[in-house]
Coordinates of C-alpha atoms and ligand atoms in Angstrom, one line a residue:
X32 CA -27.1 -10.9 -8.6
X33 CA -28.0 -10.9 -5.0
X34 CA -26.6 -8.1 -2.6
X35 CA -24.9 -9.9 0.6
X36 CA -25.9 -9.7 4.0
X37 CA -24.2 -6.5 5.7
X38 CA -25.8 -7.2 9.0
X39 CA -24.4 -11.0 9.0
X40 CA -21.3 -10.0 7.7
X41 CA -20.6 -7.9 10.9
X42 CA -21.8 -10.3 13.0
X43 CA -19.2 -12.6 11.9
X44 CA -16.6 -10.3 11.8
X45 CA -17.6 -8.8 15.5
X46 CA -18.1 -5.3 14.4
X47 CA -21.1 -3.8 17.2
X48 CA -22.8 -0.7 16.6
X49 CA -20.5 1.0 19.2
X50 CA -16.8 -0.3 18.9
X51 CA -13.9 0.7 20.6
X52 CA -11.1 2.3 18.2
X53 CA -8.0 0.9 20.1
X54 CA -7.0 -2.8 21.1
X55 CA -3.7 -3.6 23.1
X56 CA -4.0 -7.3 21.7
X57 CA -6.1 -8.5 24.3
X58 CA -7.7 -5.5 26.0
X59 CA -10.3 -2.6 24.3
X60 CA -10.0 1.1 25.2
X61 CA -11.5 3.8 24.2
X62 CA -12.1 7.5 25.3
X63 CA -15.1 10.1 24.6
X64 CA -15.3 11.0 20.8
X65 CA -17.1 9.2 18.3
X66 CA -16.7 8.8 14.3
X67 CA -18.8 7.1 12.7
X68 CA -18.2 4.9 9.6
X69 CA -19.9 5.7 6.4
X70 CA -20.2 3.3 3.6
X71 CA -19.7 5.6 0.1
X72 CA -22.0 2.5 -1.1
X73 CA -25.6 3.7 -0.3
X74 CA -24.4 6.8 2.2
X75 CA -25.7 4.9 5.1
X76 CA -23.7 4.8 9.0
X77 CA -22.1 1.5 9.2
X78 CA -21.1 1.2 12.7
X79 CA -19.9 4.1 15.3
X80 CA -16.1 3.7 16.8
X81 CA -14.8 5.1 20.1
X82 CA -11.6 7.1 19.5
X83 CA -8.3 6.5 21.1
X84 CA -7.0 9.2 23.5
X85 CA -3.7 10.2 24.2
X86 CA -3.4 8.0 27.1
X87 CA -5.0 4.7 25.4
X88 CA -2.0 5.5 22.7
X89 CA 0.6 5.6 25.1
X90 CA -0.8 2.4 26.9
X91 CA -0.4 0.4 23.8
X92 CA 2.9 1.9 23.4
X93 CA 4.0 0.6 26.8
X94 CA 2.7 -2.7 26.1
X95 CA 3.9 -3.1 22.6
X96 CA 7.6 -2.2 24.3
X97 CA 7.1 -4.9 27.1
X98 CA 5.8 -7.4 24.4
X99 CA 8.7 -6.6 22.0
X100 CA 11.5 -8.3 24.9
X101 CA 9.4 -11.7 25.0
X102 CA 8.1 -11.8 21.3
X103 CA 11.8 -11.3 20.2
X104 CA 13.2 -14.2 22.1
X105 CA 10.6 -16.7 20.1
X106 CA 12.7 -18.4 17.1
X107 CA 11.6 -16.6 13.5
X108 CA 10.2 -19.7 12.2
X109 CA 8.0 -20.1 15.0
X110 CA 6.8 -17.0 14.9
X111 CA 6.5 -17.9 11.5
X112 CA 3.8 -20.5 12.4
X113 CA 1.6 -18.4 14.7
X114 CA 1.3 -15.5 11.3
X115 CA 0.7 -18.9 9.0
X116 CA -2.5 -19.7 11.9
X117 CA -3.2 -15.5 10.9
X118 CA -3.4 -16.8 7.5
X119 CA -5.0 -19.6 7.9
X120 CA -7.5 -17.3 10.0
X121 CA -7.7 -15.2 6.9
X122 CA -9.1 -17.6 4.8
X123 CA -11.8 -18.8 7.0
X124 CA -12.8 -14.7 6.5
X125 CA -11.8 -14.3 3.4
X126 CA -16.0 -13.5 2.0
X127 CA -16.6 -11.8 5.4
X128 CA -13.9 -9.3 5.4
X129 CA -13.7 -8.7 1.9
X130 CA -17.4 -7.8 1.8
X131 CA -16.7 -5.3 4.6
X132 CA -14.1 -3.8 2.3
X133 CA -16.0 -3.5 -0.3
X134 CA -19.0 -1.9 1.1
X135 CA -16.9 0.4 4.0
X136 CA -14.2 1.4 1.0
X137 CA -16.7 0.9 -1.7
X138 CA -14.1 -1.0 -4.1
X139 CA -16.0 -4.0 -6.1
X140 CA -16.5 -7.0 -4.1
X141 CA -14.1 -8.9 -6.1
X142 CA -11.2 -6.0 -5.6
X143 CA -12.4 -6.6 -1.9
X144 CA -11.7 -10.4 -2.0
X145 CA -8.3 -9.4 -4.0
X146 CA -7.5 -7.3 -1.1
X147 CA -8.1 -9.9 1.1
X148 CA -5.8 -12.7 -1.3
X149 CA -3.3 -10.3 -0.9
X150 CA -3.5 -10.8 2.8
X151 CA -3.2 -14.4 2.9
X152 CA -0.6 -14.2 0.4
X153 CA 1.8 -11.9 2.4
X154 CA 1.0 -14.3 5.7
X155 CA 2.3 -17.4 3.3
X156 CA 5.1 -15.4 2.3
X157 CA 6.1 -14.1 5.7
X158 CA 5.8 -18.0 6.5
X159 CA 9.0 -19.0 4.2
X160 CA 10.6 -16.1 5.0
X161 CA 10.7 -17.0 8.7
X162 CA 13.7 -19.2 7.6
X163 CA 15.1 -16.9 5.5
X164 CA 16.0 -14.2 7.5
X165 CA 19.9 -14.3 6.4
X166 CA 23.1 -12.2 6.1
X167 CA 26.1 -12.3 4.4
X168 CA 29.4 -14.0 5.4
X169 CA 32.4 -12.1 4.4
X170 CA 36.3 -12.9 3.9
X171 CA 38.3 -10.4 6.5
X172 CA 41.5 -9.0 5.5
X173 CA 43.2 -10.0 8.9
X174 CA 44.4 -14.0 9.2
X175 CA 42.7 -15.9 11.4
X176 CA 39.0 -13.9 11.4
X177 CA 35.6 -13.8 10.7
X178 CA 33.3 -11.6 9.1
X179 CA 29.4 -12.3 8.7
X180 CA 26.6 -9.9 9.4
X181 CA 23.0 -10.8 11.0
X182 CA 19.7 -9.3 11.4
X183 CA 18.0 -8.4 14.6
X184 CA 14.4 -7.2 15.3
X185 CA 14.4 -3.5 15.1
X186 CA 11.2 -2.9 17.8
X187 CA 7.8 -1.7 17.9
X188 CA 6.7 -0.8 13.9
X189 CA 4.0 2.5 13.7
X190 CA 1.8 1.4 10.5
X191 CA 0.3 4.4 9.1
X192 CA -2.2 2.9 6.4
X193 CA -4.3 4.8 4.0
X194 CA -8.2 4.1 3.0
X195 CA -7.8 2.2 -0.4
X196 CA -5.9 -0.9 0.6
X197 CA -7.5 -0.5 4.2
X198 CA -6.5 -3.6 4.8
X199 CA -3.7 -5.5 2.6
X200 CA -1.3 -3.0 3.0
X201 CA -1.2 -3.3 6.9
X202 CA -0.7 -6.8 6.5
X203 CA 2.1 -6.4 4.3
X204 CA 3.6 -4.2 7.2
X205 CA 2.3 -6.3 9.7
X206 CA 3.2 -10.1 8.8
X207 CA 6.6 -9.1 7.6
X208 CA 7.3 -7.5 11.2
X209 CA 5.8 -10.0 13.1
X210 CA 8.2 -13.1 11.6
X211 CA 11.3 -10.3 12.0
X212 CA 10.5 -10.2 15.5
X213 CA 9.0 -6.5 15.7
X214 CA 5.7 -5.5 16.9
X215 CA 3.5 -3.3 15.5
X216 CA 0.8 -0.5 16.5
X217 CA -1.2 0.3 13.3
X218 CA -3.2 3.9 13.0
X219 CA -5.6 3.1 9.9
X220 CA -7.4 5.8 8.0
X221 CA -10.4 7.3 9.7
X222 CA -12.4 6.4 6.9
X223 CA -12.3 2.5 7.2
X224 CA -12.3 1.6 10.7
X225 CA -14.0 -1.1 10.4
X226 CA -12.0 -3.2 8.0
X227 CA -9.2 -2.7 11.0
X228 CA -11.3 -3.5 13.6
X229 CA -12.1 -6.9 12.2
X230 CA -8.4 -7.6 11.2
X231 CA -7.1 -6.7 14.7
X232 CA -9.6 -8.5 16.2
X233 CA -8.6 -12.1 13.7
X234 CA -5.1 -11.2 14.2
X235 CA -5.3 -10.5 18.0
X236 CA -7.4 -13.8 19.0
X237 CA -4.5 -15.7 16.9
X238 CA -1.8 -14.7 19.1
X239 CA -4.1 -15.7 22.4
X240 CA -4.9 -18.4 21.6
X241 CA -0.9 -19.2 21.2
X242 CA -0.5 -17.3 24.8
X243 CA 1.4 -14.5 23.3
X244 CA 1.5 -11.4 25.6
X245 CA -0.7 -8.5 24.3
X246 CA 1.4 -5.8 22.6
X247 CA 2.3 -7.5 19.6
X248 CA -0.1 -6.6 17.4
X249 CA -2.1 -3.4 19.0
X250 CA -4.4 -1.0 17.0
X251 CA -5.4 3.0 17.5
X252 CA -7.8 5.0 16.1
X253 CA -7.6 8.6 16.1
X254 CA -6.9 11.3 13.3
X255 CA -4.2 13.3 11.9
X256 CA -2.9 14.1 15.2
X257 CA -2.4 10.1 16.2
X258 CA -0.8 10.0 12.7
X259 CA 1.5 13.0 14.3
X260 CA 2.2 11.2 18.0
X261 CA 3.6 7.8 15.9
X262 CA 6.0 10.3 13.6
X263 CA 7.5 12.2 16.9
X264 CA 7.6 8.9 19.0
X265 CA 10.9 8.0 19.8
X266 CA 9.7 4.8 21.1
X267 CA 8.8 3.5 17.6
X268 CA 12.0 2.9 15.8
X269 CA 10.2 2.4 12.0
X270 CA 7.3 4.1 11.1
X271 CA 5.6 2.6 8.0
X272 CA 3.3 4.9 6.4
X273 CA 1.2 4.7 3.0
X274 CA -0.7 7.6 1.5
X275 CA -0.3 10.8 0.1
X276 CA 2.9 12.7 -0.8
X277 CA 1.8 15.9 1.6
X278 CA 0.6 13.0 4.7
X279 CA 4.3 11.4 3.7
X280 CA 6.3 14.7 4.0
X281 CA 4.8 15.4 6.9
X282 CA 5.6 11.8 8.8
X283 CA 9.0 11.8 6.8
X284 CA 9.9 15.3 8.5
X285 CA 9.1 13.7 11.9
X286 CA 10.2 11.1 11.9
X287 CA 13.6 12.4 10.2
X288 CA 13.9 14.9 12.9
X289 CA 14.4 12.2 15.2
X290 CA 16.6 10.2 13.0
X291 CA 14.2 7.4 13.2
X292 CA 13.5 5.0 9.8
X293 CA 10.9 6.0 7.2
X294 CA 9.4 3.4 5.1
X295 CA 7.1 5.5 2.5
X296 CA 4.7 4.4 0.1
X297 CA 3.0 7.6 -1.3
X298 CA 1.3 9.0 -4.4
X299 CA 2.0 7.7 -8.0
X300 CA 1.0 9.3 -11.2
X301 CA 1.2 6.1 -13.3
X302 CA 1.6 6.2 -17.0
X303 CA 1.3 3.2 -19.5
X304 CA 3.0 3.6 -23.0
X305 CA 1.2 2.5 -26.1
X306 CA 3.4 1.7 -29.1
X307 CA 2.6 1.3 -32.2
X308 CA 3.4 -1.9 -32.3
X309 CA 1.2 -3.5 -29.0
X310 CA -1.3 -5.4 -29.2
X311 CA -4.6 -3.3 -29.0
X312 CA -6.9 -5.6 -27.4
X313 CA -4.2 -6.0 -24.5
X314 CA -3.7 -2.2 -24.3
X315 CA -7.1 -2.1 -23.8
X316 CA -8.1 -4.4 -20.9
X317 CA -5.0 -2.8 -19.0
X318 CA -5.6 0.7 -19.3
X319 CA -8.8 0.9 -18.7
X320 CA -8.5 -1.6 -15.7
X321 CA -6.0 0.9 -14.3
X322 CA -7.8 4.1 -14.9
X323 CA -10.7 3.0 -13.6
X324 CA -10.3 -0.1 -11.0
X325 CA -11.1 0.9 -7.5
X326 CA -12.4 3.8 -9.2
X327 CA -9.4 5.5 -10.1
X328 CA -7.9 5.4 -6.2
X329 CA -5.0 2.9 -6.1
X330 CA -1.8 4.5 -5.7
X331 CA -0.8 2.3 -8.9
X332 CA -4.1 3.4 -11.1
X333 CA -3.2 4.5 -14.9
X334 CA -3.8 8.0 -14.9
X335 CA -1.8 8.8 -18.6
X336 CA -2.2 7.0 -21.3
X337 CA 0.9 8.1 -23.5
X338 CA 0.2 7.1 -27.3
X339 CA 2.1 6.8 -30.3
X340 CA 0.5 9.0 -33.0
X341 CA -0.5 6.6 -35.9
X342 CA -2.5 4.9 -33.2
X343 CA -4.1 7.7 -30.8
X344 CA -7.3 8.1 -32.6
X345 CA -7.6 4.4 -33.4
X346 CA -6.7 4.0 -29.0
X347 CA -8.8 7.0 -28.4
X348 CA -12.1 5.5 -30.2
X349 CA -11.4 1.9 -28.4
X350 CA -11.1 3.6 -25.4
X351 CA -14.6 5.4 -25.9
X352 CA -16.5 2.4 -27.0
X353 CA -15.0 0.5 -23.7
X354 CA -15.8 3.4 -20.9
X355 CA -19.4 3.0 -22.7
X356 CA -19.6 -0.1 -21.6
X357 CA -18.9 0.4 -18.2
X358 CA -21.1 -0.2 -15.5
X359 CA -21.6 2.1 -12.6
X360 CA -23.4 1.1 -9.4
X361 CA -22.9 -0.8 -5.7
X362 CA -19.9 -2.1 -5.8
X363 CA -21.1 -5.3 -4.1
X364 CA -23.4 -6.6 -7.0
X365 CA -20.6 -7.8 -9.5
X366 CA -22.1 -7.2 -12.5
X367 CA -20.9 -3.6 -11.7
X368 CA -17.4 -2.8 -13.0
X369 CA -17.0 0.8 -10.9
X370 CA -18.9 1.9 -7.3
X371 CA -18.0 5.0 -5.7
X372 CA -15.4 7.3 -4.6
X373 CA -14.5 7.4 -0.9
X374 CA -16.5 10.3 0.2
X375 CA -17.7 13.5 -0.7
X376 CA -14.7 15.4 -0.3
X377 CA -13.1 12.5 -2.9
X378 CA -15.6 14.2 -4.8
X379 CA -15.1 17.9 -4.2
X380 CA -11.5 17.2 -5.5
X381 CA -12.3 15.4 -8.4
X382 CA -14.7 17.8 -9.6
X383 CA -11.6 20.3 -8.8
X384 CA -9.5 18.6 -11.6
X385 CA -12.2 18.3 -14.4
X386 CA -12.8 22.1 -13.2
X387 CA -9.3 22.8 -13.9
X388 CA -8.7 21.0 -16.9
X389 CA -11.3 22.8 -18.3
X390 CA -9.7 26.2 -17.7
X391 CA -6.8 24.9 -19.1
X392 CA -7.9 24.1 -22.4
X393 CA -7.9 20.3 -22.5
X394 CA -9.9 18.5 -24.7
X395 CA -12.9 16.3 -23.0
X396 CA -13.1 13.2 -24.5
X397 CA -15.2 11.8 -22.0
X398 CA -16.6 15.0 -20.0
X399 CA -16.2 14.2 -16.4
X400 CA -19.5 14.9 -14.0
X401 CA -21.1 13.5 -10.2
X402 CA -23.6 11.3 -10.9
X403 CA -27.0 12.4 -9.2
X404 CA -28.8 9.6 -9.2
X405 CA -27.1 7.4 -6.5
X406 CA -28.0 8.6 -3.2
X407 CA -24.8 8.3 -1.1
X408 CA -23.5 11.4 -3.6
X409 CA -19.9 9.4 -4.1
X410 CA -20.4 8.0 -7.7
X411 CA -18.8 10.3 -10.4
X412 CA -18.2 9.0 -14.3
X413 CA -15.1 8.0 -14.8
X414 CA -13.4 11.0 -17.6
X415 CA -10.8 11.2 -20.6
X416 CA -9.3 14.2 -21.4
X417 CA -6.6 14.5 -23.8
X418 CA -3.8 16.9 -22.3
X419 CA -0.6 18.0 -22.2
X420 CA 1.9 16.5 -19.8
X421 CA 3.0 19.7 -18.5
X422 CA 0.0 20.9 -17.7
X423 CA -0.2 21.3 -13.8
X424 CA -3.0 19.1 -13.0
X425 CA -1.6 16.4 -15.2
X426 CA 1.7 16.5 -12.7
X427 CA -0.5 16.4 -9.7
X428 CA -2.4 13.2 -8.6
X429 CA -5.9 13.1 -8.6
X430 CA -7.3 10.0 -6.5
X431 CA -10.3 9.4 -8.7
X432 CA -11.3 8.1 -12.2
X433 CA -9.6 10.9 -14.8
X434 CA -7.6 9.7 -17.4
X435 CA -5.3 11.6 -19.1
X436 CA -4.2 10.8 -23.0
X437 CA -1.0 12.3 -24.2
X438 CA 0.3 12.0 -28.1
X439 CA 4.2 10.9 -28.7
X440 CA 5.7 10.4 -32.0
X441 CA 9.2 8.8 -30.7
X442 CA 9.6 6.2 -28.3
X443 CA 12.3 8.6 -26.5
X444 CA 10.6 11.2 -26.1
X445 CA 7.7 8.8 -24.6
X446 CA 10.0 7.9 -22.1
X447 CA 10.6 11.2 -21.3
X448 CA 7.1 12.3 -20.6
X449 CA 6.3 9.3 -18.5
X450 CA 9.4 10.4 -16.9
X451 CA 8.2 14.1 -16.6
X452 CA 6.6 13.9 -12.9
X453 CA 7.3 14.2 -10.0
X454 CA 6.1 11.4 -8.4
X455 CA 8.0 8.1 -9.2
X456 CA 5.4 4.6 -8.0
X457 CA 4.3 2.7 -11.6
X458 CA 5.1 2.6 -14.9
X459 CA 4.1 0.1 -17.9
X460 CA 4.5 -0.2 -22.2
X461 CA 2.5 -2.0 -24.4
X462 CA 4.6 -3.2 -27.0
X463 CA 5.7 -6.3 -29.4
X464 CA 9.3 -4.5 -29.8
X465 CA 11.9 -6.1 -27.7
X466 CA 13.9 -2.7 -28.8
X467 CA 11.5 -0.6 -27.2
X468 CA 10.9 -2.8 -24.0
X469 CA 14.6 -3.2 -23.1
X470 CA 15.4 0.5 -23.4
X471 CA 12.1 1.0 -21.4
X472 CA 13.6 -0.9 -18.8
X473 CA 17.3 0.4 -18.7
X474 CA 18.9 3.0 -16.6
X475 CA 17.8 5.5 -19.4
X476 CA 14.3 4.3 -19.0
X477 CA 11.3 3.8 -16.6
X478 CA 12.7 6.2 -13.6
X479 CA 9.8 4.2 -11.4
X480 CA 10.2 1.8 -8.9
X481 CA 7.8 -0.5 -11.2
X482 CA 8.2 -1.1 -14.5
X483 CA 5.8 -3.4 -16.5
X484 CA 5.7 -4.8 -20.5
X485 CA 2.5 -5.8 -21.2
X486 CA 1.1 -5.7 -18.5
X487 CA -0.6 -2.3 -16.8
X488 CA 0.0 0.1 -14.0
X489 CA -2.0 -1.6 -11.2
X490 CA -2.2 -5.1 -9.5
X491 CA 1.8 -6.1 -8.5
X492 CA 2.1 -9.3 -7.2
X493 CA 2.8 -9.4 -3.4
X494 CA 6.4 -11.1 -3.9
X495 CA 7.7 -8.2 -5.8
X496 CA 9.5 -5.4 -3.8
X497 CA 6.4 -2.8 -4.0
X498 CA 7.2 1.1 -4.1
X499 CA 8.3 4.1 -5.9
X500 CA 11.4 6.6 -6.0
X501 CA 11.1 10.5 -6.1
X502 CA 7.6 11.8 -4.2
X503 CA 6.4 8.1 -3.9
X504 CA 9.5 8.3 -0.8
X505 CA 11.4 5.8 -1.7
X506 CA 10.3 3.0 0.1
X507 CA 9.6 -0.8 -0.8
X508 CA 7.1 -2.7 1.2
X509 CA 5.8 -6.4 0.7
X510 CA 7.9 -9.1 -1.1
X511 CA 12.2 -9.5 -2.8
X512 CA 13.9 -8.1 0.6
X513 CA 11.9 -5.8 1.2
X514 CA 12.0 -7.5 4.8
X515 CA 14.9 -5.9 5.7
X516 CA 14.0 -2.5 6.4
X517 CA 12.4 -4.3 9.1
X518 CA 15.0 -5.6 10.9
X519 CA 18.7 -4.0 12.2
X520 CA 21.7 -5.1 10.9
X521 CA 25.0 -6.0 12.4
X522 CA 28.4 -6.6 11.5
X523 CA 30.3 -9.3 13.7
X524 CA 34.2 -9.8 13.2
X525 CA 35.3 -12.6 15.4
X526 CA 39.0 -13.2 16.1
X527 CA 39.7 -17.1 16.8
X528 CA 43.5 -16.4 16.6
X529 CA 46.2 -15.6 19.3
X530 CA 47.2 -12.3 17.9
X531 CA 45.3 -9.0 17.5
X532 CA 45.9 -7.6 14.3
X533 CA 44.7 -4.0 13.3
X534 CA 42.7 -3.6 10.1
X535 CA 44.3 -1.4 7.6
X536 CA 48.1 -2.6 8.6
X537 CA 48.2 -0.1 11.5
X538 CA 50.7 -1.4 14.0
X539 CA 50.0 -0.1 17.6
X540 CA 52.5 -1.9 20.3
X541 CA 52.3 -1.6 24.3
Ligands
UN1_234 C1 -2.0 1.1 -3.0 O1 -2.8 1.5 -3.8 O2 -1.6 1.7 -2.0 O3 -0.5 -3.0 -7.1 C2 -1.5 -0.3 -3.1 C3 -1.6 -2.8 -6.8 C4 -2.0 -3.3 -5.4 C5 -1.6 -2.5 -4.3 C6 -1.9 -1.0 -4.4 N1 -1.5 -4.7 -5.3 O4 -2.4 -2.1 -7.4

């Protein structure tokens, strides 16, 4: 399997070996500091990026605003057509960008192209949804009026995105806003630049080349801090952020404080149940696709496998005999199945939870370990343990590879332990009982904001509404109506009749 052409691929893409970390559309601004991008692939520097300062934020900021009164005058099915050209833009990419994904984020080249799908997905979406954008009419209680509500654009949308979906899950933000008649300033993770750089730079020549003012779509770099200014910023009416729970409470906070909207899309600790009565082979291909696709960090992976007893041992040795047959390695050559971790710290904390688990008494089915022989030091072996839910690592969420098996005897009490955390994002069972699957998915079951049958943790569909309730924050990006959060809504009573009846039957005479 030949490797692809790194150098070509950023050729095609634009990326330089010095680019600047923050786009107003049309113009590039930088100030003084420097990151550069590492790919986890083979540990080599991808391409350097010139931070945003303060004042480059606050530019884009001025011109988003400024943007925001001329973009929001353009009909929604219109703007409708300039994100289908995005799409459209997308797909000429498609090998391109998701290459860069894949060797910047060091998810397997097909995961890369996925990511990439999802993008032109959403854009097709967002399309249809241009003429969609509908309230409700309602019957008034007074004679001779009219109730209906409508939706407005809200304003400028902050999109706070995280390093696994570097780039799907700004889209999802991004091409939802765009046909609601927002605009958007997007701070991506500081780990995948890149991957940003080349969307802002497809998206941004899109809207040129319609003669759209800068400022709709407008991009910063910057750290924690930049992260910080978009939470406090009065200026930016929704903040749309995906990440971890403590990154979420933190924005949430903020952006609270100021009475602003939240739209959060945070940690998951994703549990599939395996009844006795599911298909094994099934079982099989989903778990282990969920524990260890992007190697363990989507916020959907399967992290507990919770198995009916007359089956664990039977699951257990499947499960052995499949991780065996995993292969390890660059991420790009798809023969490979898993590539790295993110980084090294990525691997500082995953080597924290097998440490843990370890003091704690659970039982290594696979032992977890770094593997020394790749050079970048990012690859680790993906690792079973068989725990107890309560445990406190097993209620934490641990972005890497660790699966964690759990024994139940009652379909109940399995509901209950995949109930038992914290965090609220996916949920799945594996089972040929109708009996089981309906009470999975009534009010006394699943309490997640996804809940499959037969069918894993990971990989929702774009038109679904996606988040999670409890620590996941609540929010639900993507497809259903999820739109809405995006937009304001008003409620218009129109009187067409000669009187002016008070709701309520209050009678007020002058
Ligand atoms: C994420 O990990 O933040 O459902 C998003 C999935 C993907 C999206 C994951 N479509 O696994």
């Amino acid at each position: 399997m030949s490797i692809p052409n790194i150098t070509g691929i950023l050729k095609d893409l634009q990326i330089n070996p010095v680019n600047q970390g923050c786009s107003t559309g049309i113009h590039w601004l930088h100030g003084n500091k420097t990151i550069t991008s590492y790919s986890p692939v083979d540990g080599k520097p991808i391409a350097e990026v010139k931070l945003a300062t303060d004042a480059n934020y606050d530019s884009c900021i001025k011109v988003a605003q400024e943007a925001f009164r001329q973009w929001r005058l353009i009909p929604a099915p219109k703007r409708g057509e300039i994100v289908r050209q995005i799409g459209n833009r997308l797909r000429q990419h498609k090998q391109a960008l998701g290459t860069l994904v894949s060797y910047e984020m060091g998810k397997s080249l097909q995961e890369g192209l996925g990511e990439v799908q999802e993008m032109i997905d959403i854009c097709d979406f967002a399309v249809g949804l241009s003429r969609q954008l509908h309230g409700l009419t309602m019957h008034s209680e007074r004679p001779n009026h009219r109730m209906y509500e409508q939706y407005h654009p809200l304003g400028i949308v902050g999109i706070i995105s995280a390093f696994n979906f570097p780039v799907a899950v700004w889209s999802w933000n991004a091409a939802l806003a765009w046909v609601c008649g927002d605009v958007c300033v997007w701070k991506p993770s500081e780990k995948t630049p890149l991957t940003a750089i080349a969307c802002q730079k497809i998206a941004a020549e899109v809207f040129r080349k319609n003669n759209i003012d800068e400022g709709v779509c407008t991009l910063v770099i910057g750290n924690a801090e930049m992260g910080k200014k978009i939470a406090t910023d009065s200026r930016i009416p929704l903040v749309s952020a995906t990440g971890s729970t403590r990154m979420g409470k933190a924005v949430g906070e903020k952006v609270g404080a100021r009475l602003g909207k939240a739209l959060l899309e945070l940690g998951g600790n994703n549990a599939i149940i395996i009844s006795n009565s599911a298909d094994l082979e099934a079982s099989l291909i989903g778990a282990v696709f969920g524990a260890v696709g992007t190697c363990g960090q989507r916020c959907t992976s399967t992290r507990r496998l919770i198995i009916h007893n007359q089956i664990f041992e039977e699951v257990k040795r499947k499960l052995v005999n499949a991780y065996r047959q995993l292969k390890i390695g660059n991420p790009l050559d798809e023969s490979n199945h898993i590539g790295p971790l993110i980084d090294k710290v990525a691997v500082e904390n995953y080597m924290e939870a097998i440490n843990r688990l370890n003091e704690l008494g659970a039982k290594p089915v696979l032992e977890g370990k770094v593997l020394a022989d790749f050079k970048s030091g990012c690859y680790v072996k993906p690792a079973i343990y068989e725990v107890e839910n309560k445990m406190d690592i097993v209620q934490t969420e641990t972005f890497a590879p660790i699966l964690y098996l759990i024994k139940y005897s009652d379909i109940k009490e399995a509901i209950e332990i995949q109930n038992d955390v914290p965090q609220g994002l996916s949920s799945a069972i594996m089972t040929q009982n109708i009996r089981e699957s309906e009470l999975f998915l009534s009010h006394e079951g699943s309490d997640c904001g996804i809940a499959n049958v037969n069918i894993g943790t990971s990989g929702a569909e774009i038109g679904g509404a996606f988040g999670g309730e409890k620590e996941t924050g609540g929010g639900r990006e993507s497809g259903s109506d999820a739109w809405k959060v995006y937009m304001r809504r008003q409620t218009n009573t129109i009187n067409y009749g000669k009187d002016l009846p008070l709701a309520q039957g209050i009678k007020f005479e002058l």
